[in-house]
Coordinates of C-alpha atoms and ligand atoms in Angstrom, one line a residue:
M1 CA 7.2 -20.2 -6.8
R2 CA 3.8 -20.3 -8.8
Y3 CA 0.9 -18.0 -8.4
V4 CA -2.9 -18.8 -8.6
S5 CA -5.8 -16.5 -8.9
T6 CA -8.2 -16.1 -6.0
R7 CA -11.0 -16.9 -8.5
G8 CA -9.5 -20.1 -9.6
M9 CA -10.0 -19.5 -13.5
A10 CA -6.8 -17.8 -14.7
P11 CA -3.5 -19.4 -15.8
V12 CA -1.0 -20.2 -13.2
L13 CA 2.0 -17.7 -13.4
D14 CA 5.6 -17.3 -12.1
F15 CA 6.6 -14.3 -10.1
G16 CA 7.7 -12.2 -13.0
E17 CA 4.4 -12.8 -14.9
A18 CA 2.3 -12.1 -11.9
L19 CA 4.2 -9.0 -11.3
L20 CA 3.4 -7.5 -14.7
A21 CA -0.1 -8.9 -14.9
G22 CA -1.3 -7.2 -11.7
L23 CA -4.9 -8.3 -11.8
A24 CA -5.6 -11.9 -13.0
D25 CA -7.6 -12.6 -16.4
D26 CA -10.6 -13.8 -14.3
G27 CA -10.7 -10.7 -12.3
G28 CA -9.1 -12.4 -9.4
L29 CA -5.8 -11.6 -7.4
Y30 CA -2.7 -13.6 -7.6
V31 CA -1.5 -15.4 -4.5
P32 CA 1.4 -17.9 -4.0
E33 CA 0.5 -21.5 -4.4
A34 CA 1.7 -22.2 -0.9
W35 CA 3.1 -20.1 1.9
P36 CA 6.9 -20.5 2.2
V37 CA 8.1 -21.4 5.9
L38 CA 10.1 -18.8 7.6
G39 CA 13.4 -19.9 9.1
G40 CA 14.2 -19.2 12.8
G41 CA 17.0 -16.6 12.2
G42 CA 17.1 -12.9 11.8
R43 CA 18.9 -10.1 13.6
G44 CA 16.5 -7.3 12.8
D45 CA 18.7 -5.9 9.9
Y46 CA 16.1 -4.7 7.3
V47 CA 17.9 -5.6 4.0
E48 CA 19.4 -8.9 5.3
T49 CA 15.8 -10.0 6.5
A50 CA 14.1 -8.6 3.4
V51 CA 16.2 -10.8 1.0
E52 CA 15.8 -13.9 3.0
V53 CA 12.0 -13.5 3.6
M54 CA 11.2 -12.6 -0.1
S55 CA 13.6 -14.9 -1.8
P56 CA 11.1 -17.8 -1.9
Y57 CA 8.5 -15.7 -3.5
V58 CA 10.7 -14.5 -6.4
A59 CA 12.4 -17.9 -6.9
G60 CA 12.6 -19.1 -10.4
S61 CA 12.0 -15.6 -11.8
V62 CA 14.8 -13.2 -10.4
G63 CA 18.4 -14.3 -9.9
V64 CA 19.7 -14.3 -6.4
D65 CA 22.4 -11.5 -6.9
D66 CA 20.1 -9.3 -8.9
F67 CA 17.5 -9.6 -6.3
G68 CA 19.9 -8.7 -3.4
A69 CA 21.0 -5.7 -5.3
M70 CA 17.4 -4.5 -6.0
V71 CA 16.6 -4.7 -2.3
A72 CA 19.7 -3.0 -1.0
D73 CA 19.1 -0.2 -3.7
A74 CA 15.4 0.2 -2.8
Y75 CA 16.0 0.6 0.8
A76 CA 19.0 2.9 0.5
T77 CA 16.5 5.5 -0.5
F78 CA 15.2 5.6 3.1
D79 CA 16.6 8.2 5.5
T80 CA 17.8 5.9 8.1
P81 CA 19.8 2.6 8.1
D82 CA 17.1 1.0 10.2
V83 CA 14.7 1.7 7.4
V84 CA 11.7 1.1 9.5
P85 CA 12.8 2.5 13.2
M86 CA 10.7 1.5 16.2
V87 CA 9.9 3.6 19.2
E88 CA 8.3 2.6 22.5
L89 CA 5.2 4.6 23.4
S90 CA 4.7 3.0 26.7
D91 CA 4.9 -0.4 28.5
G92 CA 5.2 -3.0 25.6
M93 CA 3.4 -0.7 23.2
H94 CA 5.6 0.2 20.2
L95 CA 5.4 2.2 17.0
L96 CA 7.0 1.0 13.9
E97 CA 7.7 3.9 11.7
L98 CA 7.2 2.9 8.1
F99 CA 7.3 6.5 6.7
H100 CA 11.1 7.1 6.3
G101 CA 11.0 6.7 2.6
P102 CA 11.1 9.3 -0.2
T103 CA 7.5 10.4 0.0
L104 CA 7.0 9.9 3.8
A105 CA 4.3 7.3 3.5
F106 CA 4.4 3.5 4.0
K107 CA 3.6 2.8 0.3
D108 CA 7.4 3.6 -0.5
V109 CA 8.3 0.4 1.3
A110 CA 6.7 -1.6 -1.3
L111 CA 6.8 0.7 -4.3
Q112 CA 10.6 1.4 -4.0
L113 CA 11.1 -2.3 -4.7
V114 CA 8.3 -2.8 -7.1
G115 CA 9.5 -0.1 -9.4
R116 CA 13.0 -1.8 -9.6
L117 CA 11.3 -5.2 -10.1
F118 CA 9.1 -4.1 -12.9
D119 CA 12.1 -2.5 -14.7
H120 CA 14.1 -5.6 -14.2
E121 CA 11.4 -7.8 -15.6
L122 CA 10.8 -5.5 -18.6
D123 CA 14.5 -5.5 -19.4
R124 CA 14.5 -9.3 -19.3
L125 CA 11.6 -9.2 -21.8
G126 CA 12.9 -6.4 -23.8
A127 CA 9.5 -4.7 -23.2
R128 CA 8.5 -1.1 -22.1
V129 CA 5.4 0.1 -20.4
T130 CA 3.6 3.4 -19.7
I131 CA 2.3 3.6 -16.2
V132 CA -0.8 5.9 -15.9
G133 CA -2.4 6.6 -12.7
A134 CA -4.8 9.1 -11.0
T135 CA -4.3 10.5 -7.6
S136 CA -6.1 12.5 -5.0
G137 CA -2.8 13.5 -3.5
D138 CA -0.9 10.7 -1.7
T139 CA -0.3 7.7 -4.0
G140 CA 0.9 9.8 -7.0
S141 CA 4.1 10.8 -5.4
A142 CA 4.9 7.2 -4.2
A143 CA 4.3 5.9 -7.9
I144 CA 6.3 8.7 -9.3
E145 CA 9.3 8.1 -6.9
A146 CA 9.1 4.3 -7.7
C147 CA 9.2 4.8 -11.4
R148 CA 11.5 7.8 -11.8
D149 CA 14.7 7.3 -14.0
R150 CA 13.6 3.6 -14.7
D151 CA 14.7 2.8 -18.4
N152 CA 11.7 0.8 -19.4
M153 CA 9.0 2.9 -17.8
D154 CA 7.2 6.1 -18.5
V155 CA 4.9 7.5 -15.9
V156 CA 2.0 9.9 -16.3
I157 CA 0.1 10.8 -13.1
L158 CA -3.2 12.8 -13.3
H159 CA -4.3 14.9 -10.2
P160 CA -7.3 17.3 -10.0
A161 CA -6.0 20.9 -10.8
G162 CA -6.0 23.1 -7.5
L163 CA -7.5 20.2 -5.5
V164 CA -4.4 18.7 -3.9
S165 CA -2.4 20.3 -1.0
D166 CA 0.7 22.3 -1.9
V167 CA 3.0 19.7 -0.2
Q168 CA 1.3 16.8 -2.1
R169 CA 1.4 18.6 -5.5
R170 CA 5.2 19.6 -5.0
Q171 CA 6.1 16.1 -4.1
M172 CA 5.0 15.1 -7.5
T173 CA 5.7 18.2 -9.6
T174 CA 9.4 18.9 -8.5
V175 CA 10.6 15.5 -9.5
T176 CA 12.8 16.3 -12.5
A177 CA 13.2 12.8 -14.2
P178 CA 12.9 12.6 -17.9
N179 CA 10.3 9.8 -17.7
V180 CA 8.0 11.5 -15.2
H181 CA 4.9 13.7 -16.4
N182 CA 2.6 15.4 -14.2
V183 CA -0.9 16.4 -15.6
A184 CA -3.2 18.8 -13.8
I185 CA -6.7 17.9 -15.0
E186 CA -9.4 20.6 -15.0
G187 CA -11.9 18.6 -13.1
T188 CA -12.2 16.5 -9.9
F189 CA -10.4 13.3 -8.6
D190 CA -13.2 11.3 -10.0
D191 CA -12.8 12.9 -13.5
C192 CA -9.0 11.8 -13.3
Q193 CA -10.1 8.2 -12.4
D194 CA -12.6 8.1 -15.1
L195 CA -9.8 9.2 -17.5
V196 CA -7.5 6.6 -16.4
K197 CA -10.4 3.9 -16.7
A198 CA -11.2 5.1 -20.2
M199 CA -7.5 4.9 -21.2
F200 CA -7.5 1.3 -20.1
A201 CA -10.8 0.5 -21.8
D202 CA -9.4 2.0 -25.2
V203 CA -7.7 -1.2 -26.4
G204 CA -6.0 0.3 -29.3
F205 CA -4.4 3.1 -27.3
R206 CA -3.7 0.5 -24.3
D207 CA -1.8 -1.7 -26.7
R208 CA 0.1 1.1 -28.5
V209 CA 1.5 2.6 -25.5
G210 CA 1.8 -0.6 -23.2
L211 CA -0.5 0.8 -20.6
S212 CA 0.3 -0.5 -17.1
A213 CA -0.4 0.2 -13.4
V214 CA 1.5 -0.5 -10.1
N215 CA -1.8 -0.5 -8.1
S216 CA -2.3 -1.9 -4.7
I217 CA -3.5 -5.3 -5.8
N218 CA -0.3 -6.2 -7.1
W219 CA 1.2 -9.3 -5.2
A220 CA 4.6 -7.8 -5.2
R221 CA 3.5 -5.0 -2.9
V222 CA 2.1 -7.4 -0.4
M223 CA 5.2 -9.4 -0.6
A224 CA 7.4 -6.5 0.0
Q225 CA 5.2 -5.5 3.2
V226 CA 5.7 -8.9 4.9
V227 CA 9.2 -8.0 5.7
Y228 CA 8.6 -5.4 8.3
Y229 CA 6.5 -7.7 10.3
V230 CA 9.2 -10.2 10.6
V231 CA 11.9 -7.4 11.2
A232 CA 9.7 -6.0 14.2
A233 CA 9.5 -9.4 15.7
E234 CA 13.1 -9.9 15.5
R235 CA 14.0 -6.6 17.2
L236 CA 11.5 -7.6 20.0
G237 CA 12.7 -11.1 21.0
G238 CA 12.9 -13.3 17.9
R239 CA 10.5 -14.7 15.3
R240 CA 9.1 -17.4 17.5
S241 CA 8.3 -15.0 20.4
P242 CA 4.7 -13.6 20.2
V243 CA 4.1 -10.2 18.9
A244 CA 0.7 -8.5 18.1
F245 CA 0.2 -5.9 15.4
A246 CA -2.4 -3.1 14.9
V247 CA -2.8 -1.6 11.4
P248 CA -4.5 1.4 10.0
T249 CA -6.3 -0.1 7.2
G250 CA -7.7 1.0 3.8
N251 CA -7.3 -1.4 0.9
F252 CA -6.3 -4.3 3.4
G253 CA -2.9 -4.7 1.7
N254 CA -0.8 -3.8 4.7
V255 CA -2.6 -6.0 7.3
F256 CA -2.8 -8.9 4.9
A257 CA 0.9 -8.8 4.7
G258 CA 0.9 -9.5 8.6
H259 CA -1.4 -12.4 7.8
V260 CA 1.0 -13.7 5.3
A261 CA 3.7 -13.3 7.8
R262 CA 1.7 -15.3 10.4
S263 CA 0.8 -18.0 7.8
S264 CA 4.6 -18.5 7.2
G265 CA 5.3 -19.2 11.0
L266 CA 5.6 -15.8 12.7
A267 CA 4.0 -15.9 16.2
V268 CA 1.3 -13.2 15.8
P269 CA -1.6 -13.9 18.2
Q270 CA -3.5 -10.8 17.1
L271 CA -3.9 -8.7 14.1
V272 CA -5.9 -5.6 14.8
V273 CA -7.6 -3.7 11.9
G274 CA -8.1 0.1 12.5
S275 CA -10.7 1.9 10.6
N276 CA -11.8 5.6 10.5
T277 CA -15.5 6.6 10.0
N278 CA -15.4 4.4 6.7
D279 CA -15.7 1.2 8.7
V280 CA -16.8 -1.5 6.2
L281 CA -13.9 -3.7 7.3
T282 CA -14.4 -3.5 11.0
Q283 CA -18.1 -4.3 10.4
F284 CA -17.1 -7.3 8.3
F285 CA -14.9 -8.6 11.2
H286 CA -17.8 -8.1 13.6
D287 CA -20.7 -9.5 11.8
G288 CA -19.2 -11.4 8.7
T289 CA -21.1 -9.2 6.4
M290 CA -19.2 -7.0 3.7
R291 CA -21.5 -4.0 2.7
I292 CA -20.9 -1.4 0.1
D293 CA -21.3 2.1 1.7
G294 CA -20.8 5.8 0.8
V295 CA -17.4 7.3 1.6
V296 CA -17.2 10.2 4.1
P297 CA -14.0 12.3 4.1
T298 CA -12.0 12.2 7.2
T299 CA -8.6 13.4 8.4
S300 CA -7.0 10.1 7.3
P301 CA -7.9 10.2 3.6
S302 CA -5.7 7.2 2.6
M303 CA -8.2 5.2 4.5
D304 CA -11.3 6.6 3.0
I305 CA -12.3 3.6 1.1
Q306 CA -15.5 2.0 -0.1
V307 CA -14.2 -1.4 -1.0
S308 CA -11.1 -3.2 0.3
S309 CA -9.7 -4.7 -2.6
N310 CA -7.2 -7.1 -0.9
L311 CA -9.8 -8.4 1.3
E312 CA -10.3 -10.9 -1.6
R313 CA -7.1 -12.5 -0.7
L314 CA -8.2 -13.3 2.9
L315 CA -11.6 -14.5 1.6
F316 CA -9.6 -16.9 -0.5
E317 CA -7.8 -18.4 2.6
L318 CA -11.1 -18.3 4.7
L319 CA -12.8 -20.4 1.9
D320 CA -10.2 -23.0 1.9
R321 CA -8.7 -21.6 -1.4
D322 CA -11.9 -22.5 -3.3
G323 CA -11.8 -20.0 -6.3
A324 CA -15.3 -20.8 -7.5
A325 CA -16.5 -20.1 -3.9
V326 CA -14.6 -16.7 -3.9
A327 CA -16.1 -15.8 -7.3
E328 CA -19.6 -16.6 -6.0
H329 CA -19.3 -14.3 -3.0
L330 CA -18.0 -11.4 -5.1
D331 CA -20.7 -11.9 -7.9
G332 CA -23.2 -11.7 -5.1
F333 CA -21.5 -8.6 -3.8
R334 CA -21.5 -6.9 -7.1
A335 CA -25.2 -7.8 -7.7
T336 CA -26.7 -6.8 -4.3
G337 CA -24.1 -4.6 -2.6
S338 CA -23.2 -7.1 0.2
F339 CA -22.3 -10.5 0.9
H340 CA -22.3 -12.8 4.2
L341 CA -19.8 -15.2 5.5
D342 CA -21.1 -18.6 6.5
P343 CA -21.4 -18.4 10.4
V344 CA -18.8 -21.2 10.7
V345 CA -16.4 -19.4 8.5
H346 CA -17.0 -16.1 10.4
A347 CA -16.4 -17.7 13.8
A348 CA -12.8 -18.7 12.5
L349 CA -12.2 -15.1 12.1
A350 CA -12.5 -14.4 15.8
D351 CA -9.2 -16.3 16.3
G352 CA -6.5 -13.9 15.7
W353 CA -8.3 -11.0 14.2
A354 CA -9.8 -7.9 15.8
G355 CA -11.2 -4.6 14.5
A356 CA -12.2 -1.2 15.8
R357 CA -13.3 2.0 14.2
F358 CA -12.5 5.6 15.4
E359 CA -13.9 9.0 14.5
D360 CA -11.9 12.0 13.8
D361 CA -12.5 13.6 17.3
A362 CA -11.0 10.6 18.9
V363 CA -8.1 10.6 16.4
R364 CA -7.4 14.3 17.2
R365 CA -7.5 13.5 20.9
C366 CA -5.2 10.6 20.5
I367 CA -2.6 12.7 18.8
E368 CA -2.7 15.3 21.6
T369 CA -2.5 12.4 24.3
E370 CA 0.3 10.5 22.8
F371 CA 2.2 13.7 22.3
G372 CA 1.8 14.4 26.0
L373 CA 2.8 11.0 27.1
S374 CA 5.8 10.4 24.9
G375 CA 6.4 13.4 22.7
V376 CA 5.7 11.3 19.7
L377 CA 3.8 13.1 17.0
L378 CA 1.4 11.0 15.2
D379 CA -0.2 11.7 11.7
P380 CA -4.0 10.8 11.7
H381 CA -3.6 7.5 10.0
S382 CA -0.9 6.3 12.5
A383 CA -3.1 7.6 15.2
V384 CA -6.1 5.3 14.2
G385 CA -3.5 2.4 14.5
V386 CA -2.4 3.5 17.9
L387 CA -6.0 3.7 19.2
A388 CA -6.9 0.3 17.7
A389 CA -3.8 -1.1 19.4
R390 CA -4.7 0.3 22.8
A391 CA -8.5 -0.6 22.5
C392 CA -7.9 -4.1 21.4
R393 CA -4.8 -5.4 23.1
Q394 CA -5.5 -8.7 24.6
D395 CA -2.5 -9.8 26.5
P396 CA -0.3 -7.2 28.3
S397 CA 2.6 -9.7 28.4
V398 CA 2.7 -9.8 24.6
P399 CA 4.3 -6.8 22.9
M400 CA 1.9 -4.8 20.6
V401 CA 3.2 -2.9 17.5
A402 CA 1.1 -0.3 16.0
L403 CA 2.1 0.6 12.4
A404 CA 2.8 4.2 11.7
T405 CA 2.0 4.7 8.0
A406 CA 2.7 8.5 7.4
H407 CA 5.0 11.0 8.6
P408 CA 3.3 13.7 10.8
A409 CA 4.7 16.4 8.5
K410 CA 2.6 14.9 5.6
F411 CA -0.6 16.1 7.4
P412 CA 0.6 19.1 9.2
D413 CA -2.7 20.8 9.8
A414 CA -4.2 17.9 11.6
V415 CA -1.3 17.5 13.8
A416 CA -1.0 21.3 14.4
A417 CA -4.7 21.3 15.4
A418 CA -4.3 18.5 18.0
T419 CA -0.9 19.5 19.5
G420 CA -0.1 23.0 18.8
V421 CA 3.1 21.7 17.0
R422 CA 3.6 22.0 13.2
P423 CA 6.0 19.2 12.2
P424 CA 8.6 20.2 9.9
L425 CA 9.5 18.3 6.7
P426 CA 12.5 16.1 7.1
E427 CA 15.8 17.3 5.7
H428 CA 15.6 15.8 2.3
L429 CA 12.5 17.7 1.7
A430 CA 13.3 20.8 3.5
D431 CA 13.6 23.0 0.4
L432 CA 10.4 21.4 -1.3
H433 CA 8.8 24.9 -1.4
E434 CA 11.6 26.5 -3.2
R435 CA 12.1 23.8 -6.0
P436 CA 10.9 24.5 -9.5
E437 CA 7.8 22.7 -10.5
S438 CA 7.0 21.0 -13.8
L439 CA 3.4 20.3 -14.7
T440 CA 1.0 20.5 -17.7
R441 CA -2.6 21.6 -17.3
L442 CA -5.1 19.8 -19.5
P443 CA -8.8 19.8 -20.1
N444 CA -11.0 16.9 -18.7
D445 CA -10.9 15.5 -22.3
L446 CA -9.9 11.8 -23.2
V447 CA -8.5 12.6 -26.7
V448 CA -6.4 15.5 -25.4
V449 CA -5.0 13.4 -22.5
E450 CA -4.3 10.4 -24.8
E451 CA -2.5 12.6 -27.2
F452 CA -0.5 14.0 -24.4
V453 CA 0.5 10.4 -23.3
E454 CA 1.5 9.3 -26.8
A455 CA 3.5 12.4 -27.3
H456 CA 5.4 12.3 -24.1
R457 CA 6.4 8.6 -23.7
R458 CA 9.8 7.6 -24.7
V459 CA 9.9 5.4 -27.8
V460 CA 13.1 3.6 -28.5
Ligands
LIG1 C1 -2.5 3.5 1.8 C2 -2.4 4.0 3.3 C3 -3.0 3.3 4.2 C4 -3.9 2.1 4.0 O1 -3.2 0.8 3.7 P1 -3.7 -0.3 3.0 O2 -2.7 -1.2 2.7 O3 -4.5 0.2 1.8 O4 -4.6 -0.8 4.1 C5 -2.9 3.8 5.6 N1 -2.3 4.9 5.8 C6 -1.5 5.6 4.9 C7 -0.9 6.8 5.3 C8 -1.5 5.1 3.6 O5 -1.0 6.0 2.6

């Protein structure tokens, strides 16, 4: 499989190269040259289907046996053999629980595999990297769990001191792997992000430590997420039997994976994009205009986004894979803060896509109502998905699957406020509050942080 950039000006790469590159040289995102065609089989077994669905994407870069072992290993970290269990909320309305991984959020599904793929590719090349990231709470722990104990990777995660929740901080700082370093920056999340950007911009430093990231534009993350759409269909009647999906959306990586599954032949008549108050995406689906807007904090912080980076991959498809046209739209976006789809192109979006936005009070009522109906506790992100599923479902004879992206115990305050029930942490994290923490507090100072990274990465 070969990978091309959505802006058409970067070298064509194989899987391993696209994995390590992340962003393409021309600022675009890598996508496969062509969508593989899904076979008709599958019994709903996660690992078996995962290996089958992803094999065409890694062909030519990762050996069959190595890949099978990495997939099995990645999903053995989940707390159930189903990996992504599904429950029925009401008639034909299902909830696919993507939060059974080590950090209780759906990002584990992709990152547990991507960490292993990175390490494998680095091994092959005899190379090492230092992963640096900033977190406002949620993504840091998923990145740490993905990179911990990997031979060829060191990971340094910056969080704003005192500004992440106890559970979020402890999910990061209680990891005792020798290659994991938590830094509490005396500043805000934006300060942390600025430090990371400045480290990437410092070319000497970047090359010295082999700076890298496992961020959400990496193709391998999308690839790993295609699997659960296929598994859900298999469990509901087979790959050729129609299933609709509703997805609580931020960077558009998750729902784009659903589009990939559909492009490979899965029968998905409807993909529903659920937004919170920050609704640039649902606006885009309604009127074909992407605007830059301020971000309002909500009870679903992982969806509080200003720009959905993965939307570029859909744009590439909508514009018939014309990289120059994609670049033109995005240049216009950067210059003016908006871009418009051609009306004919926008009309094509009506087919198979829907979008809806929900404010926090609707989210709170949904958590309360669904708990009353079925006893299922939803976190606020998952509730946006369920609201979107119920609001936009077109055909009651087609099963609708809402994706649950976080465990309710990850957002206990919002869940307790809606239901009066405080969800307990699952067993593997039950003693989280007793575990010893390890972190270093540093000033918001680039020189000091760079010195810390250089001193703590392993040199072999
Ligand atoms: C990251 C995240 C999302 C958004 O997913 P995208 O792929 O960025 O659209 C939704 N819910 C939770 C809990 C997340 O962590």
